[in-house]
């Protein structure tokens, strides 16, 4: 990504937020756009992004970054936790409504600055289900619409609900899982946009409209207004969308989609990513433009793209917002204070098979990339991992005198390679290489190569593993790969961590 202003650029690349960033919800305040995503079992939760051109996004924080906002039981399953936020700006403040399926259900938060701090939660015990949306009408009523699709009026300051919860639409006949509702007042109509068909290959976006926020809603004759089901399109599972209007009056949709790789059925490893597509209006209905990996740029100058440095030296005291841990992050277990300019992880669980293991990582955002870290295991055992969930991860773990690679795939766990190393800090390395030429229909999407670097920089690969086993099609669930550091015994110190994109 270039740091130069991109005026004159005629195209942009999708996804606009690569890596596991699903269920995008967007709002605009003046010239600034803000976007929030789901975060599931990771802490902190709900990454919040900022952009001035809809194309280049910078993470400015995580809305739920305190235990009082995000309670994830230590044995809660992966792909539980935080689902599907809605982010809105109303009455001079930001509002975020979200579901914690592992503990607190629906909750509402506010902030004056979307970078934080966000308030403690307003609990919503009387709002059922998932995927809550917020919309205000001209009388100041706040409508909360949830998957299913049902609706209740509430006081967003107290969480009190008024009147009964009512079903307002059940989506298209025969389509499963009407979800992800967002309600908008545009022109003379209230539009109720949903996703349906399930969040896999049949995912889609449909819309209905009515004269009041409560309906009745008349479905768009052209539903679904967006789907890639049954196509060979490189972007699949398209759905869970939100709409935003630019300052120039143009309309845009953000949505989730995946990029499957390899042979059949196609395996996606980066999770559900955030894409951008233009929207036009015809006969009072939105018409979604062409969604593609390289798309015509919006009609305004593009801002300089954010440039994430390859190396994190852990010398800032605080971790950057893209670092996530599992379920919680007790200060003593993940700290740059114990050994200045090093990140120290103190083991809780004995391995990445445990839900309460000490792990701090970042989302894999590129099909091909390289991760390296200098690790000192004089006081413990730990290393680098490519993680999808507790049952699906590849680890390269160092102990004093040895490095070994372990693969966990479903119920099977095995050490696939090991090698003695001299005592002292060691550079561990993971190369993820996308496969572009299929040797047969079962070829995986990528290869995960794990090894060490000799002091002169020579890479010694210990093993090369098929990446398909760390894909959503194999593991199930809603997340994508996270690449990170873990401690499985004692205290493990990391001097630096590199993440280098290698996509062509
Ligand atoms: C989310 C639902 C969905 O709540 O997946 O794709 C669920 N859409 O709307 C988890 O992300």
Coordinates of C-alpha atoms and ligand atoms in Angstrom, one line a residue:
X1 CA 0.0 0.0 0.0
X2 CA 1.4 3.4 -1.0
X3 CA 1.6 6.3 1.5
X4 CA 1.3 8.8 -1.4
X5 CA -1.9 10.7 -1.9
X6 CA -3.8 8.7 -4.5
X7 CA -5.4 11.5 -6.4
X8 CA -6.0 10.4 -10.0
X9 CA -6.4 6.7 -9.0
X10 CA -9.2 5.3 -11.0
X11 CA -9.7 2.0 -9.1
X12 CA -9.5 0.7 -5.6
X13 CA -9.0 -2.8 -4.3
X14 CA -11.5 -4.9 -2.4
X15 CA -11.7 -6.0 0.3
X16 CA -11.3 -2.5 1.8
X17 CA -10.7 -4.1 5.3
X18 CA -9.0 -7.5 4.6
X19 CA -8.9 -10.3 7.1
X20 CA -11.5 -11.5 9.6
X21 CA -13.6 -8.3 9.8
X22 CA -17.2 -9.4 9.3
X23 CA -20.6 -7.8 9.8
X24 CA -19.5 -4.3 9.0
X25 CA -21.6 -1.4 10.2
X26 CA -20.9 2.1 9.0
X27 CA -21.9 5.7 9.7
X28 CA -20.7 9.1 8.5
X29 CA -20.2 12.3 10.4
X30 CA -19.4 15.2 8.1
X31 CA -16.4 14.0 6.0
X32 CA -15.5 11.1 8.3
X33 CA -16.7 7.6 8.1
X34 CA -16.6 5.1 11.0
X35 CA -17.0 1.3 10.8
X36 CA -17.3 -1.5 13.4
X37 CA -17.1 -5.3 13.0
X38 CA -17.7 -8.4 15.0
X39 CA -15.0 -9.9 17.2
X40 CA -16.3 -13.2 18.7
X41 CA -13.9 -14.7 21.3
X42 CA -11.2 -12.0 21.0
X43 CA -10.4 -9.3 23.5
X44 CA -10.5 -6.4 23.1
X45 CA -13.7 -6.5 21.0
X46 CA -15.4 -4.6 18.2
X47 CA -12.6 -3.1 16.2
X48 CA -13.5 0.5 15.1
X49 CA -12.1 2.0 11.9
X50 CA -12.0 5.5 10.4
X51 CA -11.8 6.6 6.8
X52 CA -12.3 9.8 4.8
X53 CA -12.7 8.1 1.5
X54 CA -14.5 4.8 2.2
X55 CA -11.5 2.9 0.7
X56 CA -8.6 3.3 3.1
X57 CA -9.4 2.4 6.7
X58 CA -7.4 2.9 9.8
X59 CA -8.2 1.1 13.0
X60 CA -8.6 3.7 15.7
X61 CA -9.5 1.5 18.6
X62 CA -11.7 -1.3 19.9
X63 CA -15.0 -0.2 21.4
X64 CA -15.0 -2.9 24.1
X65 CA -11.6 -2.8 25.7
X66 CA -12.4 -3.1 29.4
X67 CA -13.6 -6.2 31.3
X68 CA -16.7 -4.2 32.4
X69 CA -17.7 -4.0 28.8
X70 CA -16.7 -7.4 27.5
X71 CA -17.2 -10.5 29.7
X72 CA -16.2 -13.7 27.8
X73 CA -16.4 -16.7 30.1
X74 CA -13.0 -18.4 30.0
X75 CA -14.5 -21.7 28.7
X76 CA -16.8 -20.0 26.2
X77 CA -16.6 -21.5 22.7
X78 CA -14.8 -19.9 19.8
X79 CA -17.1 -18.1 17.4
X80 CA -19.2 -17.2 20.5
X81 CA -18.8 -13.9 22.1
X82 CA -19.4 -10.7 20.2
X83 CA -21.7 -10.7 17.1
X84 CA -22.8 -8.1 14.7
X85 CA -22.6 -4.5 15.9
X86 CA -24.6 -1.6 14.6
X87 CA -22.8 1.7 14.7
X88 CA -24.7 5.0 14.4
X89 CA -24.3 8.7 15.1
X90 CA -27.3 10.4 16.6
X91 CA -27.9 13.4 18.8
X92 CA -24.2 14.4 18.9
X93 CA -22.9 11.0 20.0
X94 CA -22.0 7.6 18.7
X95 CA -24.1 4.6 19.5
X96 CA -23.1 1.0 19.3
X97 CA -25.5 -1.9 19.9
X98 CA -24.1 -5.5 19.9
X99 CA -24.8 -9.0 21.1
X100 CA -22.5 -11.0 23.5
X101 CA -23.9 -14.5 22.8
X102 CA -21.6 -15.9 25.5
X103 CA -22.8 -13.9 28.5
X104 CA -24.7 -10.6 28.5
X105 CA -26.9 -10.8 25.4
X106 CA -27.7 -7.5 23.7
X107 CA -26.0 -4.3 25.0
X108 CA -25.7 -0.7 24.1
X109 CA -22.7 1.6 24.4
X110 CA -22.2 5.3 23.6
X111 CA -19.1 7.5 23.0
X112 CA -18.4 11.0 22.0
X113 CA -15.2 9.9 20.3
X114 CA -15.5 6.6 18.4
X115 CA -11.8 5.9 19.2
X116 CA -13.0 5.6 22.8
X117 CA -13.5 5.5 25.6
X118 CA -16.9 3.9 25.1
X119 CA -19.4 3.8 28.0
X120 CA -20.1 0.8 30.2
X121 CA -22.9 -1.3 28.7
X122 CA -26.6 -0.4 29.0
X123 CA -28.0 -4.0 29.3
X124 CA -31.0 -4.8 27.1
X125 CA -32.5 -7.9 28.8
X126 CA -35.8 -7.4 26.9
X127 CA -34.3 -7.3 23.4
X128 CA -34.2 -10.9 22.2
X129 CA -32.0 -12.5 19.6
X130 CA -28.9 -11.2 17.7
X131 CA -27.9 -8.6 15.2
X132 CA -29.6 -5.6 16.8
X133 CA -30.1 -2.4 14.8
X134 CA -30.8 1.1 16.0
X135 CA -32.9 3.8 14.2
X136 CA -34.5 7.0 15.4
X137 CA -37.7 8.5 13.9
X138 CA -38.5 12.1 13.6
X139 CA -40.4 12.0 16.9
X140 CA -37.3 10.8 18.7
X141 CA -38.5 7.2 19.1
X142 CA -35.7 4.7 19.0
X143 CA -36.4 1.4 17.1
X144 CA -34.4 -1.7 17.7
X145 CA -34.8 -4.3 15.0
X146 CA -33.2 -7.8 15.4
X147 CA -32.6 -10.9 13.3
X148 CA -35.8 -12.9 12.6
X149 CA -36.9 -10.1 11.8
X150 CA -38.5 -8.4 14.8
X151 CA -38.7 -5.0 16.4
X152 CA -39.1 -3.3 19.7
X153 CA -39.1 0.4 20.7
X154 CA -36.6 1.3 23.5
X155 CA -35.1 4.0 25.5
X156 CA -31.4 3.8 24.5
X157 CA -30.3 5.6 27.7
X158 CA -31.9 3.1 30.1
X159 CA -32.5 0.0 27.9
X160 CA -36.2 0.0 28.9
X161 CA -38.5 -1.3 26.1
X162 CA -42.0 -0.1 25.3
X163 CA -44.7 -2.1 23.7
X164 CA -44.5 -5.7 22.5
X165 CA -41.7 -7.2 20.4
X166 CA -43.3 -7.7 17.0
X167 CA -42.2 -9.6 13.9
X168 CA -41.9 -7.1 11.0
X169 CA -40.7 -9.3 8.1
X170 CA -39.6 -12.8 7.6
X171 CA -37.6 -12.2 4.5
X172 CA -38.0 -13.9 1.1
X173 CA -40.2 -17.0 0.9
X174 CA -38.0 -20.1 1.4
X175 CA -34.8 -18.3 2.3
X176 CA -33.3 -19.3 5.6
X177 CA -31.9 -17.1 8.4
X178 CA -33.3 -13.6 7.8
X179 CA -30.8 -11.6 9.9
X180 CA -28.6 -8.5 10.0
X181 CA -31.4 -6.0 9.8
X182 CA -30.7 -2.3 9.3
X183 CA -33.5 0.2 9.1
X184 CA -33.1 3.6 7.3
X185 CA -35.4 6.6 6.6
X186 CA -34.5 7.6 3.1
X187 CA -36.8 10.0 1.2
X188 CA -40.4 9.0 1.7
X189 CA -39.8 5.5 2.9
X190 CA -38.4 3.4 5.7
X191 CA -36.1 0.8 4.2
X192 CA -35.5 -2.5 6.0
X193 CA -32.4 -4.2 4.6
X194 CA -31.5 -7.7 5.8
X195 CA -29.2 -10.6 4.9
X196 CA -30.7 -14.1 4.2
X197 CA -29.8 -17.5 3.0
X198 CA -27.2 -18.1 5.8
X199 CA -23.7 -16.7 6.0
X200 CA -22.2 -19.4 3.7
X201 CA -22.3 -19.6 -0.1
X202 CA -26.0 -18.7 -0.3
X203 CA -25.7 -15.5 1.6
X204 CA -27.5 -12.5 0.1
X205 CA -28.9 -9.0 0.8
X206 CA -32.6 -8.3 0.4
X207 CA -34.6 -5.2 1.2
X208 CA -38.2 -4.1 1.9
X209 CA -39.8 -0.7 2.4
X210 CA -42.7 0.8 4.3
X211 CA -44.1 4.2 5.2
X212 CA -43.4 3.9 8.9
X213 CA -40.5 2.5 10.9
X214 CA -42.8 -0.3 12.1
X215 CA -43.9 -1.3 8.6
X216 CA -45.8 -2.9 7.0
X217 CA -42.9 -3.6 4.7
X218 CA -43.2 -4.4 1.0
X219 CA -40.3 -6.5 -0.4
X220 CA -38.3 -5.2 -3.3
X221 CA -39.4 -7.1 -6.5
X222 CA -35.7 -7.4 -7.4
X223 CA -34.7 -9.3 -4.2
X224 CA -32.0 -10.4 -3.5
X225 CA -30.4 -7.0 -4.4
X226 CA -27.0 -8.7 -4.0
X227 CA -25.8 -12.3 -4.0
X228 CA -23.0 -14.2 -5.6
X229 CA -24.5 -17.6 -4.9
X230 CA -24.1 -20.2 -7.7
X231 CA -21.4 -18.1 -9.4
X232 CA -17.7 -18.4 -10.0
X233 CA -17.1 -15.0 -8.6
X234 CA -13.9 -14.7 -6.6
X235 CA -15.9 -13.0 -3.8
X236 CA -18.4 -15.4 -2.3
X237 CA -20.8 -15.5 0.7
X238 CA -21.7 -11.9 0.1
X239 CA -24.2 -10.4 2.6
X240 CA -24.6 -8.7 6.0
X241 CA -24.5 -5.2 4.5
X242 CA -25.0 -1.7 5.7
X243 CA -25.6 1.5 3.7
X244 CA -24.1 4.9 3.9
X245 CA -24.4 8.2 1.9
X246 CA -21.4 10.2 0.9
X247 CA -21.3 14.0 1.4
X248 CA -21.8 14.3 -2.3
X249 CA -25.1 12.4 -2.1
X250 CA -23.7 9.1 -3.5
X251 CA -24.7 5.8 -1.8
X252 CA -22.4 3.0 -0.8
X253 CA -22.8 -0.4 0.7
X254 CA -20.3 -2.2 3.0
X255 CA -20.8 -5.9 3.3
X256 CA -19.0 -9.1 4.2
X257 CA -17.7 -11.6 1.7
X258 CA -15.0 -14.3 1.5
X259 CA -12.3 -15.2 -0.9
X260 CA -12.1 -19.0 -1.3
X261 CA -9.0 -20.5 -2.7
X262 CA -7.7 -23.9 -3.9
X263 CA -9.8 -26.7 -5.5
X264 CA -13.3 -27.8 -4.6
X265 CA -15.2 -26.7 -2.5
X266 CA -12.9 -23.7 -2.1
X267 CA -11.5 -22.9 1.3
X268 CA -11.4 -19.4 2.8
X269 CA -8.8 -18.8 5.5
X270 CA -9.0 -15.1 6.1
X271 CA -12.5 -15.2 7.5
X272 CA -15.3 -12.9 6.3
X273 CA -13.8 -9.6 5.1
X274 CA -15.3 -6.1 4.6
X275 CA -16.0 -5.1 1.0
X276 CA -17.3 -1.8 -0.6
X277 CA -19.7 -1.4 -3.5
X278 CA -21.5 1.6 -5.0
X279 CA -25.3 1.8 -4.9
X280 CA -27.7 3.7 -7.1
X281 CA -31.4 4.2 -6.8
X282 CA -34.1 3.3 -9.4
X283 CA -37.9 3.5 -8.8
X284 CA -37.3 4.0 -5.1
X285 CA -35.2 0.9 -4.7
X286 CA -31.4 0.5 -4.2
X287 CA -29.5 -1.1 -7.1
X288 CA -26.2 -2.5 -6.1
X289 CA -23.3 -1.9 -8.5
X290 CA -20.6 -4.3 -9.6
X291 CA -18.8 -5.9 -6.6
X292 CA -15.3 -6.8 -7.7
X293 CA -11.7 -7.2 -6.4
X294 CA -10.7 -4.1 -8.4
X295 CA -13.5 -1.6 -8.7
X296 CA -13.9 2.0 -10.0
X297 CA -12.8 4.5 -7.4
X298 CA -15.3 6.8 -5.7
X299 CA -15.6 10.2 -7.3
X300 CA -13.3 12.0 -4.8
X301 CA -9.6 12.0 -4.2
X302 CA -8.4 8.9 -2.3
X303 CA -6.6 9.6 0.9
X304 CA -3.1 8.1 1.6
X305 CA -3.5 4.5 2.6
X306 CA -2.5 3.6 6.2
X307 CA 0.9 2.0 6.2
X308 CA 1.3 -0.6 8.9
X309 CA 5.0 -1.1 9.7
X310 CA 6.2 -4.6 9.2
X311 CA 7.8 -4.7 12.6
X312 CA 6.4 -4.1 16.1
X313 CA 9.2 -3.6 18.5
X314 CA 6.9 -3.4 21.6
X315 CA 8.5 -0.2 22.7
X316 CA 5.3 1.9 22.9
X317 CA 4.2 0.7 26.3
X318 CA 0.7 0.0 25.0
X319 CA -0.2 -2.5 22.4
X320 CA -1.6 -1.2 19.1
X321 CA -5.3 -1.8 18.6
X322 CA -4.9 -4.6 16.1
X323 CA -3.4 -6.9 18.7
X324 CA -6.1 -9.3 20.2
X325 CA -6.0 -11.9 22.9
X326 CA -8.4 -14.7 23.8
X327 CA -11.4 -13.9 26.0
X328 CA -9.5 -11.5 28.3
X329 CA -6.1 -9.9 28.6
X330 CA -5.0 -9.7 32.3
X331 CA -2.3 -7.0 32.5
X332 CA 0.3 -9.3 34.1
X333 CA -0.1 -12.0 31.4
X334 CA 0.6 -9.8 28.4
X335 CA 2.8 -6.9 29.3
X336 CA 5.6 -4.7 27.9
X337 CA 6.4 -3.5 31.4
X338 CA 8.2 -6.6 32.8
X339 CA 11.1 -6.4 30.3
X340 CA 11.2 -3.0 28.7
X341 CA 10.8 -3.1 24.9
X342 CA 9.9 -6.8 24.9
X343 CA 6.4 -8.3 25.1
X344 CA 6.2 -10.8 27.9
X345 CA 3.5 -13.4 27.8
X346 CA 2.9 -15.4 31.0
X347 CA 1.3 -18.9 30.4
X348 CA -2.1 -19.7 31.7
X349 CA -3.2 -22.7 29.6
X350 CA -0.8 -25.5 28.7
X351 CA -1.4 -25.3 25.0
X352 CA -3.5 -23.6 22.3
X353 CA -6.0 -26.4 22.7
X354 CA -7.1 -24.7 25.9
X355 CA -9.7 -21.9 25.8
X356 CA -7.7 -20.0 28.4
X357 CA -4.3 -20.0 26.8
X358 CA -2.1 -16.8 26.7
X359 CA -2.1 -15.8 23.1
X360 CA -1.8 -12.3 21.5
X361 CA -2.0 -12.1 17.7
X362 CA -3.2 -10.1 14.8
X363 CA -5.6 -11.1 11.9
X364 CA -4.0 -12.6 8.8
X365 CA -4.9 -10.0 6.2
X366 CA -3.1 -11.2 3.1
X367 CA -3.2 -14.5 1.2
X368 CA 0.6 -14.7 1.3
X369 CA 2.5 -13.3 4.2
X370 CA 5.5 -13.9 6.5
X371 CA 5.6 -13.7 10.2
X372 CA 8.8 -13.6 12.3
X373 CA 9.5 -13.1 15.9
X374 CA 12.6 -13.1 18.2
X375 CA 11.6 -15.2 21.2
X376 CA 13.4 -15.9 24.4
X377 CA 12.2 -19.0 26.2
X378 CA 14.8 -19.1 29.0
X379 CA 12.0 -18.8 31.5
X380 CA 9.3 -20.8 29.7
X381 CA 7.9 -22.3 26.6
X382 CA 6.1 -20.6 23.7
X383 CA 6.2 -19.5 20.1
X384 CA 4.2 -18.5 17.1
X385 CA 0.8 -19.9 16.0
X386 CA -1.5 -19.8 13.1
X387 CA -4.9 -20.0 14.9
X388 CA -8.4 -20.6 13.7
X389 CA -9.8 -22.0 17.0
X390 CA -8.8 -24.4 19.8
X391 CA -9.2 -27.4 17.5
X392 CA -7.5 -25.9 14.4
X393 CA -4.1 -24.4 14.8
X394 CA -0.4 -24.9 13.7
X395 CA 2.2 -23.9 16.3
X396 CA 5.9 -23.6 16.2
X397 CA 7.0 -23.8 19.8
X398 CA 10.5 -23.2 21.3
X399 CA 11.8 -24.6 24.6
X400 CA 15.3 -24.3 25.8
X401 CA 17.3 -26.4 23.3
X402 CA 14.5 -27.4 20.9
X403 CA 12.0 -26.1 18.5
X404 CA 9.0 -28.2 17.4
X405 CA 6.0 -27.8 15.2
X406 CA 2.6 -29.1 16.3
X407 CA -0.5 -29.4 14.2
X408 CA -3.9 -29.7 15.8
X409 CA -6.7 -30.6 13.3
X410 CA -10.0 -31.5 14.9
X411 CA -9.5 -34.4 17.4
X412 CA -5.9 -35.1 16.1
X413 CA -2.8 -33.4 17.5
X414 CA 0.7 -34.3 16.5
X415 CA 4.2 -33.0 16.6
X416 CA 5.1 -33.0 12.9
X417 CA 8.7 -31.8 13.2
X418 CA 11.4 -30.9 15.7
X419 CA 14.9 -29.7 15.7
X420 CA 17.6 -28.9 18.4
X421 CA 18.6 -25.3 18.7
X422 CA 21.4 -23.7 20.7
X423 CA 20.3 -22.0 23.9
X424 CA 19.4 -18.4 23.7
X425 CA 16.8 -16.3 21.8
X426 CA 15.7 -17.8 18.5
X427 CA 13.9 -16.3 15.5
X428 CA 10.8 -18.3 14.6
X429 CA 9.3 -17.8 11.2
X430 CA 6.0 -18.7 9.5
X431 CA 5.6 -18.3 5.7
X432 CA 2.0 -18.5 4.4
X433 CA 2.1 -19.0 0.6
X434 CA -1.1 -18.8 -1.4
X435 CA -1.3 -21.6 -4.1
X436 CA -2.1 -20.2 -7.5
X437 CA -1.8 -23.3 -9.7
X438 CA -4.0 -26.2 -8.8
X439 CA -2.4 -29.6 -9.1
X440 CA -5.8 -31.4 -8.7
X441 CA -9.3 -30.6 -7.4
X442 CA -8.2 -31.1 -3.8
X443 CA -5.4 -28.6 -3.8
X444 CA -5.6 -26.5 -0.7
X445 CA -5.7 -22.7 -0.7
X446 CA -2.2 -22.2 0.7
X447 CA 0.8 -23.7 2.3
X448 CA 2.0 -22.9 5.9
X449 CA 5.7 -23.3 6.2
X450 CA 7.2 -23.2 9.7
X451 CA 10.8 -22.9 10.7
X452 CA 13.6 -21.0 12.3
X453 CA 16.1 -18.4 11.0
X454 CA 19.8 -19.1 11.6
X455 CA 21.8 -16.1 13.0
X456 CA 22.9 -15.3 9.5
X457 CA 19.3 -15.0 8.3
X458 CA 19.1 -18.4 6.6
X459 CA 15.6 -19.9 6.8
X460 CA 15.5 -23.5 7.9
X461 CA 12.0 -24.9 7.2
X462 CA 10.9 -27.6 9.6
X463 CA 7.7 -28.5 7.8
X464 CA 5.2 -27.4 5.2
X465 CA 1.5 -27.9 6.0
X466 CA -1.6 -27.7 3.9
X467 CA -3.5 -24.6 4.9
X468 CA -7.0 -26.0 4.1
X469 CA -7.2 -27.5 7.6
X470 CA -7.1 -24.0 9.0
X471 CA -10.0 -22.7 6.9
X472 CA -13.6 -22.0 7.9
X473 CA -14.8 -24.7 5.5
X474 CA -13.0 -27.3 7.7
X475 CA -13.2 -25.7 11.1
X476 CA -16.7 -24.1 10.9
X477 CA -17.5 -21.0 12.8
X478 CA -17.4 -17.3 12.0
X479 CA -13.8 -16.2 12.4
X480 CA -10.6 -16.3 10.3
X481 CA -7.0 -16.9 10.9
X482 CA -5.1 -15.0 13.6
X483 CA -1.3 -15.1 13.6
X484 CA 0.3 -14.6 16.9
X485 CA 2.5 -15.3 19.9
X486 CA 1.7 -17.7 22.7
X487 CA 3.1 -18.9 26.0
X488 CA 2.4 -22.5 27.1
X489 CA 4.7 -22.6 30.2
X490 CA 6.3 -19.9 32.4
X491 CA 7.1 -16.5 30.9
X492 CA 8.0 -16.0 27.3
X493 CA 9.6 -12.8 26.0
X494 CA 9.2 -11.5 22.4
X495 CA 11.7 -8.8 21.3
X496 CA 9.8 -8.0 18.1
X497 CA 7.1 -9.4 15.8
X498 CA 7.1 -8.9 12.0
X499 CA 4.1 -9.2 9.7
X500 CA 5.1 -8.8 6.1
X501 CA 2.5 -8.9 3.4
X502 CA 3.7 -10.9 0.4
X503 CA 0.7 -10.7 -2.0
X504 CA 1.6 -9.9 -5.5
Ligands
LIG1 C1 -24.1 -12.6 12.5 C2 -25.1 -12.9 11.4 C3 -24.1 -13.3 10.4 O1 -24.7 -12.4 13.8 O2 -23.2 -14.1 11.1 O3 -23.4 -13.1 8.3 C4 -23.4 -13.9 12.4 N1 -24.1 -12.9 9.3 O4 -25.8 -11.7 11.0 C5 -22.0 -13.8 13.1 O5 -21.2 -13.0 12.4

